[in-house]
Every structure is written in C-alpha cells, then in structure tokens.
Amino acid sequence: MPTAGGSAEAAENLLPLALSRPHDAIASARSLLAGAPAAVEASIAHQAWGISLRQLGDVTTAVRELRTALRLAEHSGRSERQADVLATLGATLGRAGRSREGLARLDRAVDLSRGALTGRVLLRRADVLLVLGRHREALDDLRAAITRLRRSGDQVWEARSRNYRGFIQLALGATLRADADFAVAEKLYAATGQEFEYAEARQNRGLVAYSRGDLPAALRYLDEAGRRFAAVGVVWPDLAIDRCGVLLAAGLSTEALAEMDQAVAAEGGTATKRGELLFAAATAALAAGDPAAAQERADRARRLFSAQRRGWWSVRSSMVLLEARYQSGERGERLLRRVSAVAGRLDTLGASEASAAHLLAGRLALAEGRARAADRQLELAGRHSKDAPPIARSAAWLGKALRAEARSDVRGMLSACGRGLDALDEHRLAMGATELRALATGHGAELAELALRDALRRDDPRRLLSWGERWRATALGVPPVRPPDDEQLVGELAALRDVVRRLDGSPDPSLEKERRRLEKAVRDRVLRAQGSGLRGAADGMKGGAASRLGGAGALGAKGTAAGGMMATGGLLRFDVDELVGALGETLLVELVEVGGVLHAVVVRDGRITRHEVGPLSAAALEVERSRFRLRRLAHTRAHGRPQGGPSLEVLGARLGDAILGSAQELFGDRPVVMVPPGRLHALPWGLVPALADRAVNVVPSAATWLRARQVRPPSDRRVVLVLGPGLSAGRAEVMQLAKQYPDATVLADGDATAEKVLRELDGAWIAHIAAHGTFRADSPLFSSLRLDDGPLTVYDFERLRRAPYRMVLSSCDSGLAKPVGADELLGLSSSLIPLGAAGILASVVPVNDPATAPLMLAVHENLQAGQSLAAAFAAARLETRGDPVADAAGRSFVALGA
C-alpha cells in the first residue's frame, strides 16, 4: 500500500499528465484511487480523470468526475483545493454550453483563491469568456493571470495563459502579438514536457500563418499538430475547423466540406464544439456551392449557439445562413434589412466576417435601387487594415470597386480592381503549388469582370484585351516552386508508378487503396510547397526561371493609358504595344467572355477590333459536338467516312461561326495566334475552315505567347525519342524518326522509365513521346503518359529544370487541361509552359495510332527544314490529307506556344 507521501506526490503529477497524455492520466488516477487515498489526493485524482475525459470528448462523464472531486475538496477543508476544482468544473461546464453555471463556479473560485492559484482560475474563466465571444473581458483576465503566474515561476500555467491570449489577439486581428504569445507558450510547453499542449501551440502557429495569408506554412503547422495529437491518442476537433479555414482560403472547398462532414459525424457529446463544427461545415458548404446544405448546417449551429448564449457565434452563423439564402436566389428588402442588421452586429463584435456582410448588404441595396444605403454599406465593406491578409484586402477592394461603379467613378473603379488583383498576386505567389496558384485566381474573377464590363461599355477593344490579360493564365506566369532534391516526393512518385503499373489489368482492391494513399501523399506534399512571394518570384524570373525562358521574364509596371492596363502586381509585363510589334504579319485573336457572351478581340497590323460572337454556352456545345465526332473517327479502323452524322466540313463551319463569328473575315492567309478562354481550350482548331490550312498557335494568354517566342533554343541540339509500352504503331513511328535523327537518344523496350526520360528531356531541343496518354479530369495533375515503369504525371514534369524547347506528345488527350479558378488550366501540356517550352504539339481528343504516324513523320521533316512547330504541323496536315481517318487525326492535334 502506498505511503501518504507517495500518494501526495503521485497525485500532484496527475494534473500535468491529464493535459499531456490523457489516457495515461486516467490509468494513473484509477491506480491511485484503488489505494484509498486521503480526501485531498482523491480529489486530485478525480479532477485529473475529469480533465482527461474532457480532452477526449466525453464531457458528460467529465462533469460527473469533477463534481466528485469538488465534494472531496470541500471535505478536505482546503480552500485552495476547492478553488482549483471549482475552476476546472466551471471551465468544463462552459465548454459544455452551460456558460452561466460555469461562470458562477469560476467567480466563486476567484474569491477563494490567492496568488498563483488566482492566475490559474483567471485563465479558466477567460476560456469560458472566449467561448462566449467576450474577448475584451477574457483579455483582462489573461493579463492578470500571466503577471501572477510569471512572478510565481509557474511555467506550465504561464504557457497556457499566453496560448489563450495569443488566440484572442488573433481573433482581434493582432497577428504579431498573437505569434509572440504562441512562440513563448511553445517554448515553455517544450521545456515542461506538455506534449498535448505543445501540439496545440503548433496548431495556433498555423492559424497565424493562415491569417498572414501563408497557406503552405499553415498547412505544414497543422499537419505537424495533427501528428502530435495522434501521438498522444487525441482526436482534436479544433484542428479540423482550422484546416477547413485554410483549405477554403486555398480554394479547396470540396476537400474542406468533406473534412468537416467527417468531423461533425465523429464528434461526440461536446455541445460547444458540435456547434463550432457545424458552423465550419456550413461555411464549407457555402464555398462549395451547396447553399441548401449550408442553410441546414448554419441553422443547426445557430440554434445550438443561441441555447448556449454564445452571441458572437450565433451572429456569425446567422450571417452564413443569410449568405446561403442569397446564393439560393433570394433577394428583396426583407433580406437586405436582415443582412444590414447582422453586419452591424458583426461590426460591434469585431468579427472578421463584418466586411463580407457589408459587401452582401451593398449588393442587395444596389439590386433594390437603394443608392444611399448601398453607398454606405460598400464604404464599410471597403475598410481594411494594412496588415489584413491578401484575400481580405482584395475583398475590401472589391467593395471599393462596386461603390465607385455605383457612383460612376470609372477611374476609381478601375484603380480598385487593379489594387484588388495586386493583393491576390501576393496571395497566390505565397504558394508554391501550381494547383493552389490556379485556384487562387477564382477570388479575383469579379474584380476582372468589373473592368471587362467597363471596357465593353466603352467599346474599347484595347482595354478589353488588356484587362482580359490581367487575370488570365496567371498561374502559368512563373514555374512551380519545388525543393531542388525533394527525395520524399521523388520516392512517393516512384512508388505510385509501381502501384499503377501493377494495377494495370489486375483490379486488386489493396493496390487501389495504396494508389489512393500515394496520390494523396504526393498532392499533400506539393500543396505545402512554400511560394516565393512577389519579390522572390521576380528574383527567380531574373535568375533561374528567366534563364529557362530565354530571358523573357520582366517585372510588371504601373498601368498607363497608352497601354490600356499592365499587370500592376504581376511578374510578366504585358504591354499591348509590345504585342503589336511582336506580331508583325501574324494575326492574334483573343476570345474574351463577359457576362456569358463571347467576344473576339482581333489584333491585325496594329489595329485592334472587337467582334461580338455569341453565347459562350453555344460555343461550348459546338466544341463538344466536334470532339465527339473526332472521337468516333479515331475508333474507325476501316478507311472511308463512318455512316451517320454531319461531315467534318459541316461541323467545322458551325464551330467557326460559334467561336469566331465575323472575326473570320479578317484572317486572310496569315498565321494566327488563338487565345481561347479555359472552357474552350479543348477545341479542335483544325476543324475550323478559316484555320485549316494555316499555321495556328494556341496559347492560354497573349503574354504566354510573347514569352514563348522569346525563348532561345538550347545550343545543344539534342533530340530525345521515347516509346511507351503497348504501342505497335508507335514503335514504327519512333523507329522511323530514329532514322531521321541518327544522333537521337532513343528510350524504348524497358529503357523508357521515368527517371531516364526526365533526365534526357531536361533542356532538350526536340522531344517526341509516343505513349498512351490519360487525362484525369478528377485530378488533372495526375494526368499522365504511360512509360515502362508506370505513369509519368504532371508532378513528374514539374521536376524538370527546363522543359524541352519543342515537344511532340503523340498520345491521346495529351493537350487536354481542366479549367479552374478564374481562367486557368491544369494538365500535361500546360505544366510545360512555365518551364520554358517554346512549342508543344498535343492532341485534344483520342487519336487513331496508325493514322497518326504519317502525320508525325511529316511534322519532323518540316521541323528539320527549319519551319516553326505550328507551320510544320500545318504543312504536315496538308501532306496527309485524302484519308478521312488520317485527316481526323490531323485535326485532333493543336500546336501550343509559339
């Protein structure tokens, strides 16, 4: 039987253990209580047991244990013991939604306590006040607590107080003060072995990174916190809530919603936390475009918060509910009044959602013709601090832009649009992953749309072209950021190739599960790559990245009237006059969509004209009809026209009218640069009669074309020929090309492995890959080419230091890309653009392999004769006409770049 002294020492060790390793604390408490300790030690054991249960989510049982601890403390006659248990019980009741009862217990504990113990009690009262959204009162308690605890040398409780104070500072927008508190708390937790709370401090450092707009760092902090929570056996719902916020800021709304629904389903009996999880789930559903789900979750959260008397949370939930109603199509004076009232309450509470609420109220007032109300609400929406994160600043600039537009202040509106897009440049360049950069542009779609509408009202095609370029294909402006030798990423990609290769023809459920796990690991690792920011990206373009692009990188400049508008915050300067000078005899057509209507901006001989084409939806329909027809032809084995359906000529004429309209009349016999919006990227341009017999370069933006044409070919004229497995026609194609290029490096018959292919492709003059291609619409960066050791994905291509100068992808769907964000593209061919490829030949539909081989051989003959890639491709199509299937194959490829 343990001695009295031993019981006391064991009991004192229990309370720190409860927050560090709750499962171990429960086991130790049971062991101590089995020895029939004195009332003081028994009180501590039950208190530690209760704290551990609270940490593990079983609040109901925790309260029962703490009431037992309180009875034993009262029996002991020690006021300090009573105060400590009262404080723990009060904090737990507050977390359970019984805030009034909890605060009464805490007030009593403050009266009973002295010295350092008072600091501990004040911390727990601040916790309940924080739950209630009473931030200023909580700060007052924490300031007093930190002073008392620091003087007494109580490192653990000082760390806890600083952690709480940091969280409140963060909620009030004081990120520097918050980070300073979290950093001190982190050191104190590490020094005292508080593993759980150290994990919580890392989580809070992630919140600071998120508030500053550094999403990759935020994800890394939260990942580490998750691993540390798991190590001590704790599922921490706050972590899911914080990850939801970061994922939403990154544009990953579907992932955020899935994570929150899973967290809501897993949450047990913690009423306060269940409301917070529902609130986050409602926010995610709203961002994911599911207003019905958002309303249901927000209403449940609001009811819970109201019952718990948590006004700050209740008002925020009401705002999500109102936004969901707006997204569902509701308008009118009644909704305007409610949104305006909620916006005012959010202002009073200092909630970060206030600006968005005023913005919504301003939109509703404009729709109702309430000019004065709209002006006031948009003025409030436009307020922001200089330290606000980039997304918040861009939203504020949107409020300013809408207000200026309503006042007919065109100059002010355009200035606000430019400043808002500048802020988003800062946001997207903090991220190293191409996917996140592309998704981030969605935040700026409305800012760009406002400026485009103004250019259309003025009937100013120069401005329309300039603003169309300002927010188009910006994610392709700089190369993705990767650590130079990320061995873990390389290893995961190799393992993924092996699994996919073994899955081929063998649907093994365990292998399929491993494939999904590895894909998630690869994507998660890449998403956490740190961006370089505006200055760093500019330096990269001047140095390494610019060298890849032949010195084409240049920093942006302020907009000028002469140039329309230049990319004020961007990395690549776009100047209309520079474009005109570079085009010469070439004609450029940029397709710009405004309000669902397609406009063709034509640049010819220095003159810029606009041609209204028609609904974008009609153009998209003709594109799909044409692609369907070409897919059928690709599967036709016998020569001759397949029966049924319109001819390619008829389809091509319809397609040309739907996407180009009267602009076709200006083409003459000139080479053409086509700049389509993302939704029309997969267009088989060779079908359009006006484009059929000429060199056509297709690019995601005019700035991309300008950059691509300045890329210098490598001095080493290396040619690389790659043959993937399972292509009988491809073998003949590659072997014939090997005769045309006797010094070429040929990788085939087991040598076409990912590492060998990447090593040879890096900096090559011409690369030709004949391989089966797979486009992944669900996850476009896992689109791939099939090599001997498995798929070569976009993530692999992004490891290249410099893409081949010219690249021919003789494979199905290699030119496809998924439109994301505002007007961005993610796919195999698009990944090569920021890496310095001057020209890429790729297909936008499946192709017939035997019919493709003659076309490819002709393309290379023309390249050897000194023609550009687009010209070589156009001449090759003319040379292989006469066979309907071969003709269809020729129309299925596009020349990308310059």
Tab-separated table of C-alpha atoms in Angstrom, residues 197-540:
chain	number	residue	atom	x	y	z
A	197	GLU	CA	-0.387	21.488	-25.344
A	198	TYR	CA	2.764	21.785	-27.425
A	199	ALA	CA	0.721	20.320	-30.306
A	200	GLU	CA	-1.957	22.922	-29.635
A	201	ALA	CA	0.645	25.702	-29.783
A	202	ARG	CA	1.874	24.407	-33.170
A	203	GLN	CA	-1.725	24.421	-34.340
A	204	ASN	CA	-2.061	28.033	-33.268
A	205	ARG	CA	1.144	28.974	-35.093
A	206	GLY	CA	-0.619	27.573	-38.151
A	207	LEU	CA	-3.506	29.962	-37.524
A	208	VAL	CA	-1.092	32.890	-37.501
A	209	ALA	CA	0.392	31.764	-40.825
A	210	TYR	CA	-3.144	31.453	-42.213
A	211	SER	CA	-4.053	34.941	-41.001
A	212	ARG	CA	-0.990	36.305	-42.779
A	213	GLY	CA	-2.003	34.546	-45.992
A	214	ASP	CA	0.830	31.986	-45.872
A	215	LEU	CA	-1.304	28.932	-46.603
A	216	PRO	CA	1.505	26.407	-47.267
A	217	ALA	CA	3.087	27.209	-43.885
A	218	ALA	CA	-0.336	26.984	-42.236
A	219	LEU	CA	-0.898	23.518	-43.687
A	220	ARG	CA	2.531	22.367	-42.535
A	221	TYR	CA	1.914	23.582	-38.976
A	222	LEU	CA	-1.500	21.908	-38.878
A	223	ASP	CA	-0.066	18.665	-40.256
A	224	GLU	CA	2.543	18.612	-37.501
A	225	ALA	CA	-0.082	19.374	-34.864
A	226	GLY	CA	-2.212	16.508	-36.178
A	227	ARG	CA	0.688	14.075	-35.898
A	228	ARG	CA	1.414	15.215	-32.342
A	229	PHE	CA	-2.239	14.938	-31.283
A	230	ALA	CA	-2.349	11.422	-32.734
A	231	ALA	CA	0.812	10.502	-30.817
A	232	VAL	CA	-0.964	11.217	-27.511
A	233	GLY	CA	-4.176	9.493	-28.641
A	234	VAL	CA	-6.355	12.591	-29.029
A	235	VAL	CA	-8.764	13.473	-31.834
A	236	TRP	CA	-8.919	17.268	-31.648
A	237	PRO	CA	-11.960	18.827	-33.413
A	238	ASP	CA	-10.414	22.312	-33.379
A	239	LEU	CA	-7.788	21.009	-35.793
A	240	ALA	CA	-10.457	20.062	-38.345
A	241	ILE	CA	-12.027	23.518	-38.002
A	242	ASP	CA	-8.699	25.256	-38.573
A	243	ARG	CA	-7.864	23.020	-41.552
A	244	CYS	CA	-11.253	23.876	-43.019
A	245	GLY	CA	-10.435	27.587	-42.945
A	246	VAL	CA	-7.069	27.073	-44.628
A	247	LEU	CA	-8.494	24.764	-47.301
A	248	LEU	CA	-11.234	27.284	-48.099
A	249	ALA	CA	-8.714	30.097	-48.426
A	250	ALA	CA	-6.755	27.862	-50.815
A	251	GLY	CA	-9.844	27.326	-52.974
A	252	LEU	CA	-10.152	23.648	-51.979
A	253	SER	CA	-13.815	23.892	-50.956
A	254	THR	CA	-14.735	20.289	-51.798
A	255	GLU	CA	-11.932	18.954	-49.589
A	256	ALA	CA	-12.921	21.362	-46.806
A	257	LEU	CA	-16.559	20.241	-46.888
A	258	ALA	CA	-15.616	16.543	-46.845
A	259	GLU	CA	-13.312	17.084	-43.870
A	260	MET	CA	-15.940	18.990	-41.907
A	261	ASP	CA	-18.726	16.495	-42.579
A	262	GLN	CA	-16.418	13.752	-41.340
A	263	ALA	CA	-15.554	15.773	-38.223
A	264	VAL	CA	-19.249	16.503	-37.483
A	265	ALA	CA	-20.087	12.811	-37.794
A	266	ALA	CA	-17.232	11.856	-35.449
A	267	GLU	CA	-17.952	14.469	-32.749
A	268	GLY	CA	-19.447	13.088	-29.547
A	269	GLY	CA	-21.198	14.910	-26.783
A	270	THR	CA	-19.348	18.256	-26.622
A	271	ALA	CA	-22.202	20.675	-27.335
A	272	THR	CA	-19.982	23.754	-27.735
A	273	LYS	CA	-17.661	22.014	-30.148
A	274	ARG	CA	-20.522	20.463	-32.120
A	275	GLY	CA	-21.854	23.949	-32.836
A	276	GLU	CA	-18.448	25.173	-33.991
A	277	LEU	CA	-18.036	22.153	-36.264
A	278	LEU	CA	-21.466	22.734	-37.785
A	279	PHE	CA	-20.611	26.397	-38.346
A	280	ALA	CA	-17.402	25.449	-40.183
A	281	ALA	CA	-19.286	22.815	-42.193
A	282	ALA	CA	-21.864	25.430	-43.213
A	283	THR	CA	-19.117	27.795	-44.353
A	284	ALA	CA	-17.520	24.999	-46.391
A	285	ALA	CA	-20.842	24.028	-47.986
A	286	LEU	CA	-21.431	27.655	-48.973
A	287	ALA	CA	-17.999	27.860	-50.636
A	288	ALA	CA	-18.602	24.531	-52.378
A	289	GLY	CA	-21.772	25.914	-53.993
A	290	ASP	CA	-24.283	23.917	-51.930
A	291	PRO	CA	-26.491	26.604	-50.347
A	292	ALA	CA	-29.130	24.115	-49.179
A	293	ALA	CA	-26.576	22.176	-47.122
A	294	ALA	CA	-25.114	25.462	-45.875
A	295	GLN	CA	-28.527	26.655	-44.652
A	296	GLU	CA	-29.232	23.382	-42.847
A	297	ARG	CA	-25.868	23.315	-41.058
A	298	ALA	CA	-25.860	27.050	-40.252
A	299	ASP	CA	-29.372	26.879	-38.789
A	300	ARG	CA	-28.420	23.935	-36.545
A	301	ALA	CA	-25.300	25.775	-35.410
A	302	ARG	CA	-27.233	28.983	-34.710
A	303	ARG	CA	-29.789	27.123	-32.568
A	304	LEU	CA	-27.033	25.486	-30.538
A	305	PHE	CA	-25.209	28.778	-30.020
A	306	SER	CA	-28.404	30.578	-29.015
A	307	ALA	CA	-29.180	27.900	-26.429
A	308	GLN	CA	-25.619	28.243	-25.114
A	309	ARG	CA	-25.921	32.066	-25.009
A	310	ARG	CA	-22.944	32.409	-27.313
A	311	GLY	CA	-23.872	35.641	-29.091
A	312	TRP	CA	-20.658	36.064	-31.088
A	313	TRP	CA	-21.010	32.616	-32.637
A	314	SER	CA	-24.772	32.930	-33.109
A	315	VAL	CA	-24.448	36.134	-35.145
A	316	ARG	CA	-21.740	34.608	-37.337
A	317	SER	CA	-23.953	31.580	-38.008
A	318	SER	CA	-26.838	33.891	-38.913
A	319	MET	CA	-24.598	35.539	-41.495
A	320	VAL	CA	-23.753	32.220	-43.145
A	321	LEU	CA	-27.471	31.391	-43.189
A	322	LEU	CA	-28.264	34.703	-44.915
A	323	GLU	CA	-25.445	34.244	-47.433
A	324	ALA	CA	-26.826	30.800	-48.267
A	325	ARG	CA	-30.272	32.286	-48.864
A	326	TYR	CA	-28.704	34.878	-51.183
A	327	GLN	CA	-26.781	32.164	-53.016
A	328	SER	CA	-30.074	30.259	-53.434
A	329	GLY	CA	-31.507	33.236	-55.325
A	330	GLU	CA	-33.377	35.136	-52.617
A	331	ARG	CA	-33.417	38.932	-52.944
A	332	GLY	CA	-35.557	41.781	-51.673
A	333	GLU	CA	-35.978	44.409	-48.987
A	334	ARG	CA	-36.556	41.892	-46.168
A	335	LEU	CA	-33.245	40.103	-46.813
A	336	LEU	CA	-31.483	43.482	-47.100
A	337	ARG	CA	-32.742	44.547	-43.666
A	338	ARG	CA	-31.634	41.322	-42.024
A	339	VAL	CA	-28.179	41.347	-43.633
A	340	SER	CA	-27.659	45.007	-42.705
A	341	ALA	CA	-28.607	44.299	-39.087
A	342	VAL	CA	-26.281	41.310	-38.867
A	343	ALA	CA	-23.450	43.311	-40.483
A	344	GLY	CA	-23.868	45.979	-37.777
A	345	ARG	CA	-23.744	43.388	-35.004
A	346	LEU	CA	-20.633	41.792	-36.523
A	347	ASP	CA	-19.004	45.225	-36.571
A	348	THR	CA	-19.799	45.718	-32.896
A	349	LEU	CA	-18.348	42.313	-32.042
A	350	GLY	CA	-15.204	42.935	-34.108
A	351	ALA	CA	-15.803	39.776	-36.173
A	352	SER	CA	-13.760	39.277	-39.326
A	353	GLU	CA	-16.934	38.483	-41.318
A	354	ALA	CA	-18.192	42.068	-40.969
A	355	SER	CA	-16.655	43.226	-44.255
A	356	ALA	CA	-18.248	40.372	-46.231
A	357	ALA	CA	-21.596	41.114	-44.568
A	358	HIS	CA	-21.438	44.771	-45.597
A	359	LEU	CA	-20.474	43.707	-49.116
A	360	LEU	CA	-23.551	41.470	-49.356
A	361	ALA	CA	-25.749	44.239	-47.944
A	362	GLY	CA	-24.321	46.609	-50.553
A	363	ARG	CA	-25.116	44.183	-53.379
A	364	LEU	CA	-28.679	43.770	-52.121
A	365	ALA	CA	-29.147	47.535	-51.798
A	366	LEU	CA	-27.900	48.049	-55.354
A	367	ALA	CA	-30.363	45.435	-56.599
A	368	GLU	CA	-33.183	47.255	-54.785
A	369	GLY	CA	-32.167	50.645	-56.199
A	370	ARG	CA	-31.259	51.913	-52.721
A	371	ALA	CA	-28.310	54.064	-53.785
A	372	ARG	CA	-27.600	55.749	-50.436
A	373	ALA	CA	-27.844	52.511	-48.469
A	374	ALA	CA	-25.622	50.757	-50.996
A	375	ASP	CA	-23.031	53.519	-50.835
A	376	ARG	CA	-22.857	53.318	-47.034
A	377	GLN	CA	-22.658	49.531	-46.936
A	378	LEU	CA	-19.977	49.338	-49.653
A	379	GLU	CA	-17.998	52.057	-47.898
A	380	LEU	CA	-17.967	49.878	-44.781
A	381	ALA	CA	-17.086	46.808	-46.851
A	382	GLY	CA	-14.072	48.644	-48.268
A	383	ARG	CA	-12.427	49.184	-44.908
A	384	HIS	CA	-9.349	47.097	-44.186
A	385	SER	CA	-6.149	47.339	-42.250
A	386	LYS	CA	-2.780	47.324	-43.975
A	387	ASP	CA	-1.935	44.162	-42.036
A	388	ALA	CA	-5.007	42.265	-43.260
A	389	PRO	CA	-4.277	39.100	-45.259
A	390	PRO	CA	-4.305	39.452	-49.063
A	391	ILE	CA	-7.709	37.802	-49.595
A	392	ALA	CA	-9.335	40.132	-47.061
A	393	ARG	CA	-7.692	43.136	-48.740
A	394	SER	CA	-8.866	42.013	-52.176
A	395	ALA	CA	-12.443	41.642	-50.862
A	396	ALA	CA	-12.225	45.153	-49.430
A	397	TRP	CA	-11.016	46.477	-52.783
A	398	LEU	CA	-13.996	44.748	-54.414
A	399	GLY	CA	-16.263	46.726	-52.088
A	400	LYS	CA	-14.477	49.934	-53.136
A	401	ALA	CA	-14.774	48.968	-56.815
A	402	LEU	CA	-18.512	48.307	-56.581
A	403	ARG	CA	-19.016	51.585	-54.718
A	404	ALA	CA	-17.042	53.518	-57.329
A	405	GLU	CA	-19.000	51.847	-60.141
A	406	ALA	CA	-22.292	52.807	-58.494
A	407	ARG	CA	-21.027	56.401	-58.299
A	408	SER	CA	-19.986	56.317	-61.990
A	409	ASP	CA	-16.398	56.842	-60.849
A	410	VAL	CA	-14.731	54.805	-63.583
A	411	ARG	CA	-11.192	55.807	-62.660
A	412	GLY	CA	-11.769	54.852	-59.019
A	413	MET	CA	-13.398	51.565	-60.010
A	414	LEU	CA	-10.511	50.539	-62.276
A	415	SER	CA	-7.949	51.561	-59.664
A	416	ALA	CA	-9.729	49.445	-57.033
A	417	CYS	CA	-9.892	46.484	-59.426
A	418	GLY	CA	-6.168	46.735	-60.068
A	419	ARG	CA	-5.328	47.052	-56.362
A	420	GLY	CA	-7.530	44.078	-55.534
A	421	LEU	CA	-5.831	41.922	-58.167
A	422	ASP	CA	-2.433	43.085	-56.884
A	423	ALA	CA	-3.367	41.785	-53.422
A	424	LEU	CA	-4.324	38.446	-54.942
A	425	ASP	CA	-1.000	38.309	-56.799
A	426	GLU	CA	0.616	38.475	-53.380
A	427	HIS	CA	-1.706	35.739	-52.112
A	428	ARG	CA	-1.170	33.251	-54.950
A	429	LEU	CA	2.591	33.747	-55.091
A	430	ALA	CA	2.891	32.826	-51.421
A	431	MET	CA	2.024	29.322	-52.636
A	432	GLY	CA	4.449	27.062	-54.416
A	433	ALA	CA	1.927	24.620	-55.919
A	434	THR	CA	0.590	25.287	-59.412
A	435	GLU	CA	-2.796	23.931	-58.345
A	436	LEU	CA	-3.161	26.394	-55.479
A	437	ARG	CA	-1.990	29.303	-57.614
A	438	ALA	CA	-4.583	28.415	-60.241
A	439	LEU	CA	-7.410	28.014	-57.737
A	440	ALA	CA	-6.480	31.295	-56.034
A	441	THR	CA	-7.385	33.254	-59.157
A	442	GLY	CA	-11.056	32.467	-58.525
A	443	HIS	CA	-11.016	35.116	-55.779
A	444	GLY	CA	-10.337	37.785	-58.420
A	445	ALA	CA	-12.918	36.803	-61.035
A	446	GLU	CA	-15.401	39.535	-60.098
A	447	LEU	CA	-12.734	42.240	-59.986
A	448	ALA	CA	-11.630	41.310	-63.505
A	449	GLU	CA	-15.265	41.106	-64.660
A	450	LEU	CA	-15.968	44.671	-63.466
A	451	ALA	CA	-13.086	46.039	-65.523
A	452	LEU	CA	-14.054	43.974	-68.564
A	453	ARG	CA	-17.637	45.231	-68.409
A	454	ASP	CA	-16.362	48.797	-68.366
A	455	ALA	CA	-14.201	48.183	-71.442
A	456	LEU	CA	-17.220	46.684	-73.182
A	457	ARG	CA	-19.421	49.685	-72.294
A	458	ARG	CA	-16.785	51.980	-73.758
A	459	ASP	CA	-16.461	49.713	-76.800
A	460	ASP	CA	-12.707	49.919	-76.221
A	461	PRO	CA	-11.111	46.728	-77.594
A	462	ARG	CA	-7.659	47.793	-76.398
A	463	ARG	CA	-8.856	47.952	-72.797
A	464	LEU	CA	-10.801	44.737	-73.263
A	465	LEU	CA	-7.614	42.988	-74.378
A	466	SER	CA	-5.526	44.482	-71.557
A	467	TRP	CA	-7.949	43.600	-68.776
A	468	GLY	CA	-8.586	40.194	-70.306
A	469	GLU	CA	-4.854	39.538	-69.999
A	470	ARG	CA	-4.604	40.892	-66.456
A	471	TRP	CA	-6.169	37.838	-64.845
A	472	ARG	CA	-5.757	35.127	-67.491
A	473	ALA	CA	-3.380	32.161	-67.103
A	474	THR	CA	-1.520	33.920	-64.298
A	475	ALA	CA	-0.698	30.615	-62.597
A	476	LEU	CA	1.475	29.821	-65.622
A	477	GLY	CA	3.425	33.058	-65.239
A	478	VAL	CA	6.189	31.535	-63.118
A	479	PRO	CA	7.440	27.978	-62.626
A	480	PRO	CA	6.153	25.948	-59.681
A	481	VAL	CA	8.273	26.056	-56.562
A	482	ARG	CA	9.941	22.769	-55.655
A	483	PRO	CA	12.817	21.917	-53.355
A	484	PRO	CA	15.697	21.034	-55.720
A	485	ASP	CA	16.066	17.495	-54.366
A	486	ASP	CA	12.863	16.516	-52.625
A	487	GLU	CA	13.750	12.886	-52.063
A	488	GLN	CA	10.489	12.085	-50.312
A	489	LEU	CA	8.426	13.402	-53.229
A	490	VAL	CA	10.587	11.500	-55.728
A	491	GLY	CA	10.174	8.315	-53.683
A	492	GLU	CA	6.399	8.686	-53.431
A	493	LEU	CA	6.089	9.278	-57.183
A	494	ALA	CA	8.194	6.175	-57.872
A	495	ALA	CA	6.043	4.105	-55.518
A	496	LEU	CA	2.904	5.427	-57.218
A	497	ARG	CA	4.228	4.410	-60.651
A	498	ASP	CA	4.932	0.922	-59.388
A	499	VAL	CA	1.463	0.527	-57.890
A	500	VAL	CA	-0.305	1.803	-61.028
A	501	ARG	CA	1.813	-0.483	-63.223
A	502	ARG	CA	0.854	-3.483	-61.103
A	503	LEU	CA	-2.801	-2.420	-61.154
A	504	ASP	CA	-2.848	-2.469	-64.966
A	505	GLY	CA	-5.133	-5.374	-65.854
A	506	SER	CA	-5.325	-6.514	-62.202
A	507	PRO	CA	-8.033	-4.717	-60.192
A	508	ASP	CA	-6.627	-5.556	-56.768
A	509	PRO	CA	-8.564	-3.659	-54.023
A	510	SER	CA	-5.486	-3.417	-51.793
A	511	LEU	CA	-3.413	-1.939	-54.635
A	512	GLU	CA	-6.207	0.500	-55.464
A	513	LYS	CA	-6.269	1.626	-51.834
A	514	GLU	CA	-2.492	2.104	-51.915
A	515	ARG	CA	-2.776	4.102	-55.146
A	516	ARG	CA	-5.230	6.494	-53.498
A	517	ARG	CA	-2.994	6.796	-50.437
A	518	LEU	CA	0.078	7.610	-52.525
A	519	GLU	CA	-1.780	10.120	-54.684
A	520	LYS	CA	-2.944	11.899	-51.531
A	521	ALA	CA	0.602	11.868	-50.127
A	522	VAL	CA	2.050	13.343	-53.331
A	523	ARG	CA	-0.626	16.020	-53.610
A	524	ASP	CA	-0.441	16.956	-49.934
A	525	ARG	CA	3.327	17.323	-50.117
A	526	VAL	CA	3.184	19.522	-53.207
A	527	LEU	CA	0.396	21.711	-51.820
A	528	ARG	CA	2.621	22.544	-48.867
A	529	ALA	CA	5.448	23.868	-51.023
A	530	GLN	CA	6.306	27.403	-49.968
A	531	GLY	CA	5.917	30.108	-52.576
A	532	SER	CA	8.485	32.814	-53.100
A	533	GLY	CA	6.188	35.828	-52.926
A	534	LEU	CA	6.216	38.733	-55.364
A	535	ARG	CA	9.820	39.745	-54.727
A	536	GLY	CA	11.135	36.196	-54.644
A	537	ALA	CA	9.266	35.220	-57.784
A	538	ALA	CA	10.601	38.269	-59.557
A	539	ASP	CA	14.130	37.388	-58.495
A	540	GLY	CA	13.539	33.850	-59.698
